[in-house]
Short mmCIF file of C-alpha atoms in Angstrom, two decimals:
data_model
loop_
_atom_site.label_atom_id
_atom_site.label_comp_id
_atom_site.label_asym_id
_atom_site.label_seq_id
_atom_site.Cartn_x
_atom_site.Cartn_y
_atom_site.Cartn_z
CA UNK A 207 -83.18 137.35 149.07
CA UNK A 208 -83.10 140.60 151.48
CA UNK A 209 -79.78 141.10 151.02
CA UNK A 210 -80.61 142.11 147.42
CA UNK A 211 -84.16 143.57 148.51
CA UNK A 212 -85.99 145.87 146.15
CA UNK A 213 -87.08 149.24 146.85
CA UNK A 214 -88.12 152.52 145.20
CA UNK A 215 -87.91 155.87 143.88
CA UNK A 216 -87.93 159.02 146.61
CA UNK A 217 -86.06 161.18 148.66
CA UNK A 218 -86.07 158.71 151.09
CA UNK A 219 -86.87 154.95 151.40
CA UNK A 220 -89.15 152.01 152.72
CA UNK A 221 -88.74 149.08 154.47
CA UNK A 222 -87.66 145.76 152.68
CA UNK A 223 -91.59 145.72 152.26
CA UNK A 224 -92.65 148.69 151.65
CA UNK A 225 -92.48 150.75 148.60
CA UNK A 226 -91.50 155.17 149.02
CA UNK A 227 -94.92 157.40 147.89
CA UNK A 228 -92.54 158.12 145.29
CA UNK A 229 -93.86 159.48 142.14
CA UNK A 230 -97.73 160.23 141.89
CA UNK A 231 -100.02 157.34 140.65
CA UNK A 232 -103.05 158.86 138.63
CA UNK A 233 -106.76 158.06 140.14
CA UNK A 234 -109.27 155.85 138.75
CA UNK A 235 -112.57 158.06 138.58
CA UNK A 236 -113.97 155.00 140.85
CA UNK A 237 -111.15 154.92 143.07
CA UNK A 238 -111.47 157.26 146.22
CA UNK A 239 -108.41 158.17 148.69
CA UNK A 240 -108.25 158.34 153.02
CA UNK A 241 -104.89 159.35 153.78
CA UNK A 242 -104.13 157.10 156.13
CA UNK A 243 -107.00 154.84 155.85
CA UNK A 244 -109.07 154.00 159.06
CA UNK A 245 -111.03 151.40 157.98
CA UNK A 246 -111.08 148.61 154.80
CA UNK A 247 -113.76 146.74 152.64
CA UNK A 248 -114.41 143.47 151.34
CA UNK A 249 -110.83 141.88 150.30
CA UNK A 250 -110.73 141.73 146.59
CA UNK A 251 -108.25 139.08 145.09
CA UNK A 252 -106.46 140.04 141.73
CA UNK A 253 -107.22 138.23 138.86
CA UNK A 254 -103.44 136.59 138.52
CA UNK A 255 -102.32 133.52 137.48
CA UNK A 256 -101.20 131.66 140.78
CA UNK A 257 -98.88 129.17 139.12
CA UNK A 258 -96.59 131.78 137.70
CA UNK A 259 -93.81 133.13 139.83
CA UNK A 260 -94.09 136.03 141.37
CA UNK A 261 -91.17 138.33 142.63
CA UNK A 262 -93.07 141.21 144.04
CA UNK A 263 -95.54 143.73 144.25
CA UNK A 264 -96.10 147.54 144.92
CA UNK A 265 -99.33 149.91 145.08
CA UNK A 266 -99.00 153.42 143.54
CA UNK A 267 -102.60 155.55 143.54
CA UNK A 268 -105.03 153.28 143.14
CA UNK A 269 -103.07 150.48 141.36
CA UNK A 270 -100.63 147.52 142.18
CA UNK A 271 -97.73 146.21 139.92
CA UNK A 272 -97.02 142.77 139.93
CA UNK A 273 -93.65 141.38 139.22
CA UNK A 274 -93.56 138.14 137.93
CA UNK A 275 -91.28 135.67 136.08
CA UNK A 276 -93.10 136.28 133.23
CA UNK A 277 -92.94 140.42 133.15
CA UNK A 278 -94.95 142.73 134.99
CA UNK A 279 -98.83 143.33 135.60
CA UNK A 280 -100.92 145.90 136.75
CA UNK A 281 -104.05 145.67 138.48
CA UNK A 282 -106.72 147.87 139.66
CA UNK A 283 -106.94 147.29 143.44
CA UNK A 284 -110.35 148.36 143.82
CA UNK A 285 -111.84 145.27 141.21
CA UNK A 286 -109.08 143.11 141.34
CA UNK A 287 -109.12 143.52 137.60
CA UNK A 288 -106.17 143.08 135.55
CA UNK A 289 -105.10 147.16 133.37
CA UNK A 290 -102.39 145.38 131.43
CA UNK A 291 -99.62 143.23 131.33
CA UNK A 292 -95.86 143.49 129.66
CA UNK A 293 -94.79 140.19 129.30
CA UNK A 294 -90.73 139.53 128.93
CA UNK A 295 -89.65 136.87 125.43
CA UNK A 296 -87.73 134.99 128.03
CA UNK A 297 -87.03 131.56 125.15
CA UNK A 298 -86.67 128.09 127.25
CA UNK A 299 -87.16 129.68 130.76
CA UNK A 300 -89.29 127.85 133.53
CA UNK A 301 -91.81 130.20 134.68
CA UNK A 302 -93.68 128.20 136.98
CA UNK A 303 -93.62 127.29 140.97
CA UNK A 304 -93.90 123.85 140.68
CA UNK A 305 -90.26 121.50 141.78
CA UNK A 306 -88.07 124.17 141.08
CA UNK A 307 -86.09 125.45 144.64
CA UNK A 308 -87.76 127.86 146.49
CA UNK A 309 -86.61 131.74 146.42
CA UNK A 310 -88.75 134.05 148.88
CA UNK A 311 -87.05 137.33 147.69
CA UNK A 312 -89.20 139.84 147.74
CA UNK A 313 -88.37 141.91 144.32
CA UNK A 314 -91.22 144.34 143.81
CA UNK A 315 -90.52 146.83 140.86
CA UNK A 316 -88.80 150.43 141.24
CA UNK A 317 -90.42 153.44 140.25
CA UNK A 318 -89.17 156.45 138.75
CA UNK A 319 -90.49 159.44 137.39
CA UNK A 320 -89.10 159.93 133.92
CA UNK A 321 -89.98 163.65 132.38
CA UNK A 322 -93.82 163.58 132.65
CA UNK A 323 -94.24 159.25 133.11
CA UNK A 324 -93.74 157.50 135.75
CA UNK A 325 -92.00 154.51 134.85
CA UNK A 326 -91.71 150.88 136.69
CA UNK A 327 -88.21 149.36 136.55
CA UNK A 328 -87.02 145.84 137.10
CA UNK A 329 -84.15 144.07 136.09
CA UNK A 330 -83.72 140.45 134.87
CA UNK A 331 -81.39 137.79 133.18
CA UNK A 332 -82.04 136.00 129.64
CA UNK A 333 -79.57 133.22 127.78
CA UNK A 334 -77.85 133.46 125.11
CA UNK A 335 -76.84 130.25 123.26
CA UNK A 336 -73.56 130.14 122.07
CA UNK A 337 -72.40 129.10 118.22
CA UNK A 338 -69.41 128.64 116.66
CA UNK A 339 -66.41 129.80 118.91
CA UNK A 340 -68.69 131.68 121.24
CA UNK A 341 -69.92 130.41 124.86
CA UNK A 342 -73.23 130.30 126.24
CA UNK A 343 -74.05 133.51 127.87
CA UNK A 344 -76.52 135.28 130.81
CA UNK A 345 -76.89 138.90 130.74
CA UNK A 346 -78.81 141.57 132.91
CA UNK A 347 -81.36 143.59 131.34
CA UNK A 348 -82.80 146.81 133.09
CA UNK A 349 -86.13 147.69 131.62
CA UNK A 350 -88.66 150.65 132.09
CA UNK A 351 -92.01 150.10 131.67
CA UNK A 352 -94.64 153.21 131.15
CA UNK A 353 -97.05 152.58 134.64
CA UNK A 354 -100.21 154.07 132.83
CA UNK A 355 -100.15 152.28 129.46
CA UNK A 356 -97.98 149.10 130.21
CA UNK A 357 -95.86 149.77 127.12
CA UNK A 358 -92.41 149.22 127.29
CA UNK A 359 -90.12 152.78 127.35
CA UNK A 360 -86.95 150.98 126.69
CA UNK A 361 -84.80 147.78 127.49
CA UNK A 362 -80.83 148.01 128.21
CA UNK A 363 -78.31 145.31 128.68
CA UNK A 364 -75.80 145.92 131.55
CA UNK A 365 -71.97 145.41 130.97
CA UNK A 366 -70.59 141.55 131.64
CA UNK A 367 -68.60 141.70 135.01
CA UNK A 368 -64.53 140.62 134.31
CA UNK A 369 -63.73 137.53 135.75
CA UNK A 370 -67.15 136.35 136.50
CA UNK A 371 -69.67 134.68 135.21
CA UNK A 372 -73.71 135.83 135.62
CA UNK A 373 -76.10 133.41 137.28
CA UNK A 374 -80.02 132.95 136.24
CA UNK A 375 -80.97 134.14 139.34
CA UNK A 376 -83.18 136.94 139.28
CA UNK A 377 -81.47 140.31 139.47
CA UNK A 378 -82.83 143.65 141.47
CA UNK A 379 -83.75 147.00 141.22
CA UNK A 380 -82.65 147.71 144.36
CA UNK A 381 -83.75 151.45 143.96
CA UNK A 382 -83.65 154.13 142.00
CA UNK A 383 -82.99 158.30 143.03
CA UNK A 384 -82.45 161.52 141.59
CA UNK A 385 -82.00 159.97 138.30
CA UNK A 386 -80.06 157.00 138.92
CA UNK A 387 -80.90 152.79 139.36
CA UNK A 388 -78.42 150.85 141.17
CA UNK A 389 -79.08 147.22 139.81
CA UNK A 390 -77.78 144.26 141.60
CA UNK A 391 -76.89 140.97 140.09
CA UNK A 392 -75.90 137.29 140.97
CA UNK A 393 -72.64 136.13 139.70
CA UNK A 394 -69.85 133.78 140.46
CA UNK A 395 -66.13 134.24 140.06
CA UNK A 396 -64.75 132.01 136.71
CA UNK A 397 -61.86 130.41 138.91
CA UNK A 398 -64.37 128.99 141.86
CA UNK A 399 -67.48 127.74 141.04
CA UNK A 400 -68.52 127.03 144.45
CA UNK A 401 -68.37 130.40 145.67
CA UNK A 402 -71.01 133.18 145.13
CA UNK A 403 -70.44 137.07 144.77
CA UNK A 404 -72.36 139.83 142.98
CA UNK A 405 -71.97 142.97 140.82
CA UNK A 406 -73.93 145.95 141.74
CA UNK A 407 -74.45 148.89 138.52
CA UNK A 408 -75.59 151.92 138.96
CA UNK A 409 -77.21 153.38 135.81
CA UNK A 410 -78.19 156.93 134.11
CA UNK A 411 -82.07 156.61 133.97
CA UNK A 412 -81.61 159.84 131.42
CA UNK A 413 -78.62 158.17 128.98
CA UNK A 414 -79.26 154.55 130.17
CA UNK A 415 -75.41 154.20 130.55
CA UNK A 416 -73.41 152.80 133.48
CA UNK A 417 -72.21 155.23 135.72
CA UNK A 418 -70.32 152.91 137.54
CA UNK A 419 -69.92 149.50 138.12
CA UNK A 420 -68.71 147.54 141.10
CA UNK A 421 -68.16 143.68 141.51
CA UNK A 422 -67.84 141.82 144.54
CA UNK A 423 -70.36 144.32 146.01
CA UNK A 424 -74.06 143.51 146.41
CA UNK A 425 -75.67 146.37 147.33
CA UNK A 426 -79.30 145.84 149.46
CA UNK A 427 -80.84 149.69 150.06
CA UNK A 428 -80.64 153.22 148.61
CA UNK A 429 -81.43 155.69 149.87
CA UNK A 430 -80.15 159.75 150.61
CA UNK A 431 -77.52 159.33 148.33
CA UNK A 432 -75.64 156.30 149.73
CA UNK A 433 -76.41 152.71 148.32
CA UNK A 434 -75.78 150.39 151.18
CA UNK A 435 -74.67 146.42 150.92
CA UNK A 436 -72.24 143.95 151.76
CA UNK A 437 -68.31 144.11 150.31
CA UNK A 438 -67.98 140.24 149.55
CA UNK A 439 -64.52 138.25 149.61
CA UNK A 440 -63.46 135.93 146.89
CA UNK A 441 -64.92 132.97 148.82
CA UNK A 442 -68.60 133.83 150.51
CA UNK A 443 -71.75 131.94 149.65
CA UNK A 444 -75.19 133.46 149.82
CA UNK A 445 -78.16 131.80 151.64
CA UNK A 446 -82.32 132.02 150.28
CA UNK A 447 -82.61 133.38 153.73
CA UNK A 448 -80.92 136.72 152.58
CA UNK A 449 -77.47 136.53 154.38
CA UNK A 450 -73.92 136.95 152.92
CA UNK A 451 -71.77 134.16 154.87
CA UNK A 452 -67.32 133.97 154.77
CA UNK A 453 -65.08 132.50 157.11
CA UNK A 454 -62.83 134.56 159.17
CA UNK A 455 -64.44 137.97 159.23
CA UNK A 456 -63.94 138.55 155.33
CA UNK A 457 -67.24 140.40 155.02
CA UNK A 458 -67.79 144.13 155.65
CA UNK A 459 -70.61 146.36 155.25
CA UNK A 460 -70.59 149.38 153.47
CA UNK A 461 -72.29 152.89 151.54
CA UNK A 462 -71.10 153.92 148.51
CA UNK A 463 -72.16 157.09 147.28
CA UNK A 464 -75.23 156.83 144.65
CA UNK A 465 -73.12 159.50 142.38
CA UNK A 466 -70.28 158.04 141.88
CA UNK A 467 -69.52 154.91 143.87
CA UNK A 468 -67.09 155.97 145.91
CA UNK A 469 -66.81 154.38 149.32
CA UNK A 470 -68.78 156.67 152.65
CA UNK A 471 -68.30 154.37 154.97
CA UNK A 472 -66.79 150.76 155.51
CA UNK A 473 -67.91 148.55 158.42
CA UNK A 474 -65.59 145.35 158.32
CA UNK A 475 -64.59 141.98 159.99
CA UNK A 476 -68.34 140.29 159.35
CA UNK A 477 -68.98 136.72 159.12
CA UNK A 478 -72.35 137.41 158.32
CA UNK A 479 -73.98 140.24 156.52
CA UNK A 480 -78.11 141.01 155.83
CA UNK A 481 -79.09 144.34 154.66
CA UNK A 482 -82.56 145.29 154.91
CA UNK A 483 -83.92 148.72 153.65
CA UNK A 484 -86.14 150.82 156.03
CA UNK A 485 -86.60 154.10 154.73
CA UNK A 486 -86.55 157.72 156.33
CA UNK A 487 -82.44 157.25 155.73
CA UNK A 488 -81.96 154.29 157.85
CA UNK A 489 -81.33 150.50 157.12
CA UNK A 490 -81.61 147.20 159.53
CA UNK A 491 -78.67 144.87 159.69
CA UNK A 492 -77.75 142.11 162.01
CA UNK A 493 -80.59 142.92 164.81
CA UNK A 494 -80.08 146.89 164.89
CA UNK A 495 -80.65 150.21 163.13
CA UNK A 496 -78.40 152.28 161.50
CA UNK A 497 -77.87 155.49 159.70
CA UNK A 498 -77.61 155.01 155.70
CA UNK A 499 -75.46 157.84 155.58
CA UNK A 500 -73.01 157.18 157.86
CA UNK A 501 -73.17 153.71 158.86
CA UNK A 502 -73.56 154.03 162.72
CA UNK A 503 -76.37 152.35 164.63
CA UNK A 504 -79.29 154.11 165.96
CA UNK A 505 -78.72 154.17 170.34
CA UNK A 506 -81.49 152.41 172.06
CA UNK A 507 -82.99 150.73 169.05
CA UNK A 508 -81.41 146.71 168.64
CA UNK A 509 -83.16 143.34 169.78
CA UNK A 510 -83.78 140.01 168.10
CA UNK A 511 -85.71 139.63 164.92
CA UNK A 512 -85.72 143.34 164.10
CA UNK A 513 -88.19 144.44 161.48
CA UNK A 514 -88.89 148.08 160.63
CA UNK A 515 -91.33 149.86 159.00
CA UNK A 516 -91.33 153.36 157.67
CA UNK A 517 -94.97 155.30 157.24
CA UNK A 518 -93.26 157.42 154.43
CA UNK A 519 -93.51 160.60 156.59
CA UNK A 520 -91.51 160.74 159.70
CA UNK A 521 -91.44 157.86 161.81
CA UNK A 522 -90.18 154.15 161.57
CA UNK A 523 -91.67 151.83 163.44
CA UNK A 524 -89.79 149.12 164.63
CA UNK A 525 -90.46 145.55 167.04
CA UNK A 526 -87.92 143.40 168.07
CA UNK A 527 -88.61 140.30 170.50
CA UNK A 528 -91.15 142.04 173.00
CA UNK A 529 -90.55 145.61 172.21
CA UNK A 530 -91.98 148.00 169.46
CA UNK A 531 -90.66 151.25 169.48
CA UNK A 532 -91.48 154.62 167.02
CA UNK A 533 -88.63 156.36 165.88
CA UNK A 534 -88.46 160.54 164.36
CA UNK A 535 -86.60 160.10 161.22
CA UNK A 536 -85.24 163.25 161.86
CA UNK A 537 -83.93 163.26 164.95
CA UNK A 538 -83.13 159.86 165.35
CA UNK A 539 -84.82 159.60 168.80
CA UNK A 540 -86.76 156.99 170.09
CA UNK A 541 -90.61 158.32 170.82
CA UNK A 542 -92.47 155.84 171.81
CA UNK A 543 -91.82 152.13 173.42
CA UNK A 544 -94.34 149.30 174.05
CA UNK A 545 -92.98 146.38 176.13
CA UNK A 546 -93.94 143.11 176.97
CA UNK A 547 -93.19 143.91 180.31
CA UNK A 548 -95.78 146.45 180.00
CA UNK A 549 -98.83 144.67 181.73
CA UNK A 550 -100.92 147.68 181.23
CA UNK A 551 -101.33 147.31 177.14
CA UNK A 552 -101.45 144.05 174.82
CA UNK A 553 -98.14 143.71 172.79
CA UNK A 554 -99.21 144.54 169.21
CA UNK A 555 -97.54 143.07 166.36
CA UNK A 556 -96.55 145.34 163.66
CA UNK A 557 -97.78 145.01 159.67
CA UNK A 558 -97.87 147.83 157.89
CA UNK A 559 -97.16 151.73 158.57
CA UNK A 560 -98.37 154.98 156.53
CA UNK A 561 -98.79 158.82 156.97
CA UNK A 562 -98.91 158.89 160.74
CA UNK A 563 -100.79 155.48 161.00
CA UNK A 564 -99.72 152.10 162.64
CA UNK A 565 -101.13 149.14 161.36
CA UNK A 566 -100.64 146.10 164.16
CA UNK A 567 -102.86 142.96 165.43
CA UNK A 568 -103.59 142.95 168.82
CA UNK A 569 -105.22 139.73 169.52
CA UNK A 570 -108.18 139.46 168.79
CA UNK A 571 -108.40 143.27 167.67
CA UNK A 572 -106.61 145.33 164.50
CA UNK A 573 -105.67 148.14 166.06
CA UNK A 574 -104.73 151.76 164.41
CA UNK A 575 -101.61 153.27 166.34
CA UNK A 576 -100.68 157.01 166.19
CA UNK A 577 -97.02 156.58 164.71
CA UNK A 578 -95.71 159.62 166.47
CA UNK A 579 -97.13 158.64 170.16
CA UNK A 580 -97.89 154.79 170.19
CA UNK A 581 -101.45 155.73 171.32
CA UNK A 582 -104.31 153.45 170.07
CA UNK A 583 -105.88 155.54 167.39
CA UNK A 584 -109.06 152.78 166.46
CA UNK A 585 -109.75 149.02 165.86
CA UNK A 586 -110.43 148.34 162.34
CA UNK A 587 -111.79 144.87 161.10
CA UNK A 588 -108.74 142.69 159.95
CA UNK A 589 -107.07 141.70 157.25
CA UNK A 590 -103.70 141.06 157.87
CA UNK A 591 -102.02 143.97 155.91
CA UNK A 592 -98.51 144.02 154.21
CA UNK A 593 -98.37 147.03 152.87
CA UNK A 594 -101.30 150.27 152.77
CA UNK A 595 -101.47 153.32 151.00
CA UNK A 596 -104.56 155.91 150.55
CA UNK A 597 -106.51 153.44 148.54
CA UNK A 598 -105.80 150.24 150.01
CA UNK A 599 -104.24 147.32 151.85
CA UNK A 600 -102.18 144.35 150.71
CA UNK A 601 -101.87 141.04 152.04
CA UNK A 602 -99.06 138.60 151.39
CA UNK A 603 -101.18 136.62 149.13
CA UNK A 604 -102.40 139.90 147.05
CA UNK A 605 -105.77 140.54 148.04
CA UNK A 606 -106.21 144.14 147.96
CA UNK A 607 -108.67 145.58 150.78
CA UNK A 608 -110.00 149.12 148.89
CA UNK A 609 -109.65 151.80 152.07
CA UNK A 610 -113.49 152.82 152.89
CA UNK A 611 -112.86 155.47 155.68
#
């Protein structure tokens, strides 16, 4: 589910892929860094059970964190090998990914740093049977998990909404700043069961108390203060595809400050409503790009089956149907365009960005773009990257490509 997509820990974001640099991962002594990386070796699968599902992943340093249905993993992305794993006493829950419906949500965990340790964080649900005069319950559970030694820090259960009930459907950590996770869960109100809505938290990483707490919001990005997401009537359903749907214009988007939860902005009069993180202070919604902070779209960058990608410096990279354009997170200007009408260069499709570099297929050739011009910096020898940092590249199916240059 994008409109519940994960994200992490910085001054500002990523995309709905792609985690912030965030706190500091510390090196393997085997591990070596190219920041960005040119060039990639021999893909490396991890050493992960493949019938387990899996929510998400994000590299820090030299290491990748798996989130699964079972807890969370680390591996080294170098071997492949497995550093640890911090599994969740989830009694009578289906892990597997065999005939149950599909979910593609891509829920990678949050990191925060915590005092000296950098912690993951990732939310989930967990039953409770009922006895005696008491119902069966769900309840969401933010945990923080110690990135270096796997051990668990601590484990808190969020507040029950009023007037709704909490679904099994995985919750997220939909980021996490200056001290502060806003967690978003699934829930649906008691008096209509065939409707969906949500309850967003935001949570003292310090105290582990709730700050505030807002229902019928479902918040999708964080970032510069402002948590972004869609404002969802009493009757709205929610499709696997990631989109809030209501009849008559019921939906709005808008930012709520990370601080308190007060309203920033309010966009209303939606039918429809998909939130996708980018990073760099901007988020993608309905085909355009907008301005976390303020909730106005970005002039001269909107098309078709936007994606965006921010290289965690100062541009966000972004392709639409036939165009790919590089925008300054700064200034909020367009640099750079490639067109299809362009006969002069092959269109490239995006993957991944980082630190000034471009990571696109241009068939048959990988190509290295310059972020901040467009220009072809080198051809590298595929894979098909999903996210890179100064170690290594990620494909969708978590084969880690150490960086070699």
């Amino acid at each position: 589910m994008s409109g519940l997509a994960g994200c992490s820990d910085g001054n500002s974001g990523a995309g709905g892929k792609t985690p912030d640099a965030g706190p500091k991962g510390k090196s393997e002594t085997s591990a070596k860094a190219f920041d960005p990386p040119l060039k990639f070796g021999k893909g490396v699968k991890l050493a992960r059970d493949e019938d387990v599902k899996t929510w998400g992943f994000a590299p820090l340093g030299p290491k990748v964190y798996v989130r699964t249905d079972k807890g969370l993993d680390a591996y080294d992305t170098g071997s492949g090998r497995k550093l640890w794993s911090s599994a969740l006493d989830r009694k009578n829950r289906y892990t597997g990914t065999a005939g149950v419906p599909e979910d593609n949500r891509h829920i990678p965990p949050v990191f925060a740093q915590l005092g000296e340790r950098t912690e993951a964080l990732f939310a989930y649900t967990d039953s409770t049977k009922g006895s005696g005069t008491n119902v069966d319950r769900t309840d969401v559970y933010l945990r923080a998990v110690d990135t270096d030694s796997g051990k668990v820090s601590w484990t808190t259960r969020l507040p029950e909404p009023t007037g709704m009930t909490i679904t099994d459907m995985e919750p997220t950590v939909v980021g996490a700043e200056n001290g502060t996770a806003v967690v978003a869960a699934f829930a649906y109100p008691d008096n209509s069961t065939d409707s969906d809505s949500a309850v967003t938290y935001a949570v003292d990483l310090s105290t582990r108390q709730v700050t505030w707490k807002q229902q019928g919001f479902a918040a999708a990005a964080v970032d510069s203060g402002t948590v972004v997401g869609a404002q969802v009537p009493d009757r709205a359903t929610f499709g696997q595809l990631g989109a809030w749907r209501a009849e008559e214009g019921d939906l709005a988007r808008a930012g709520r400050a990370v601080a308190d939860g007060t309203v920033r902005w309010k966009d209303e009069g939606h039918s429809s409503v998909e939130v996708e993180r980018v990073g760099g202070g901007l988020f993608t919604s309905e085909s355009a790009l907008y301005d976390i902070r303020t909730g106005k779209a970005i002039a001269g960058v909107a098309g078709a089956y936007l994606t965006c990608d921010y290289d965690q410096q100062s541009v966000v990279v972004c392709a639409s149907d036939g165009t790919v354009r590089g925008v300054d997170t700064s200034s909020r200007k367009v640099l750079w365009t490639i067109s299809e009408e362009d006969t002069s260069r092959k269109m490239p499709t995006i993957q991944a960005a980082w630190h000034g570099a471009v990571y696109a297929h241009a068939g048959p050739d990988y190509v290295v773009l310059d972020a901040k011009t467009g220009k072809d910096r080198k051809t590298f020898s595929g894979p098909h990257l999903f996210l890179v940092n100064e170690y290594a590249g990620m494909d969708l199916d978590m084969v880690a490509y150490p960086a070699t240059g």
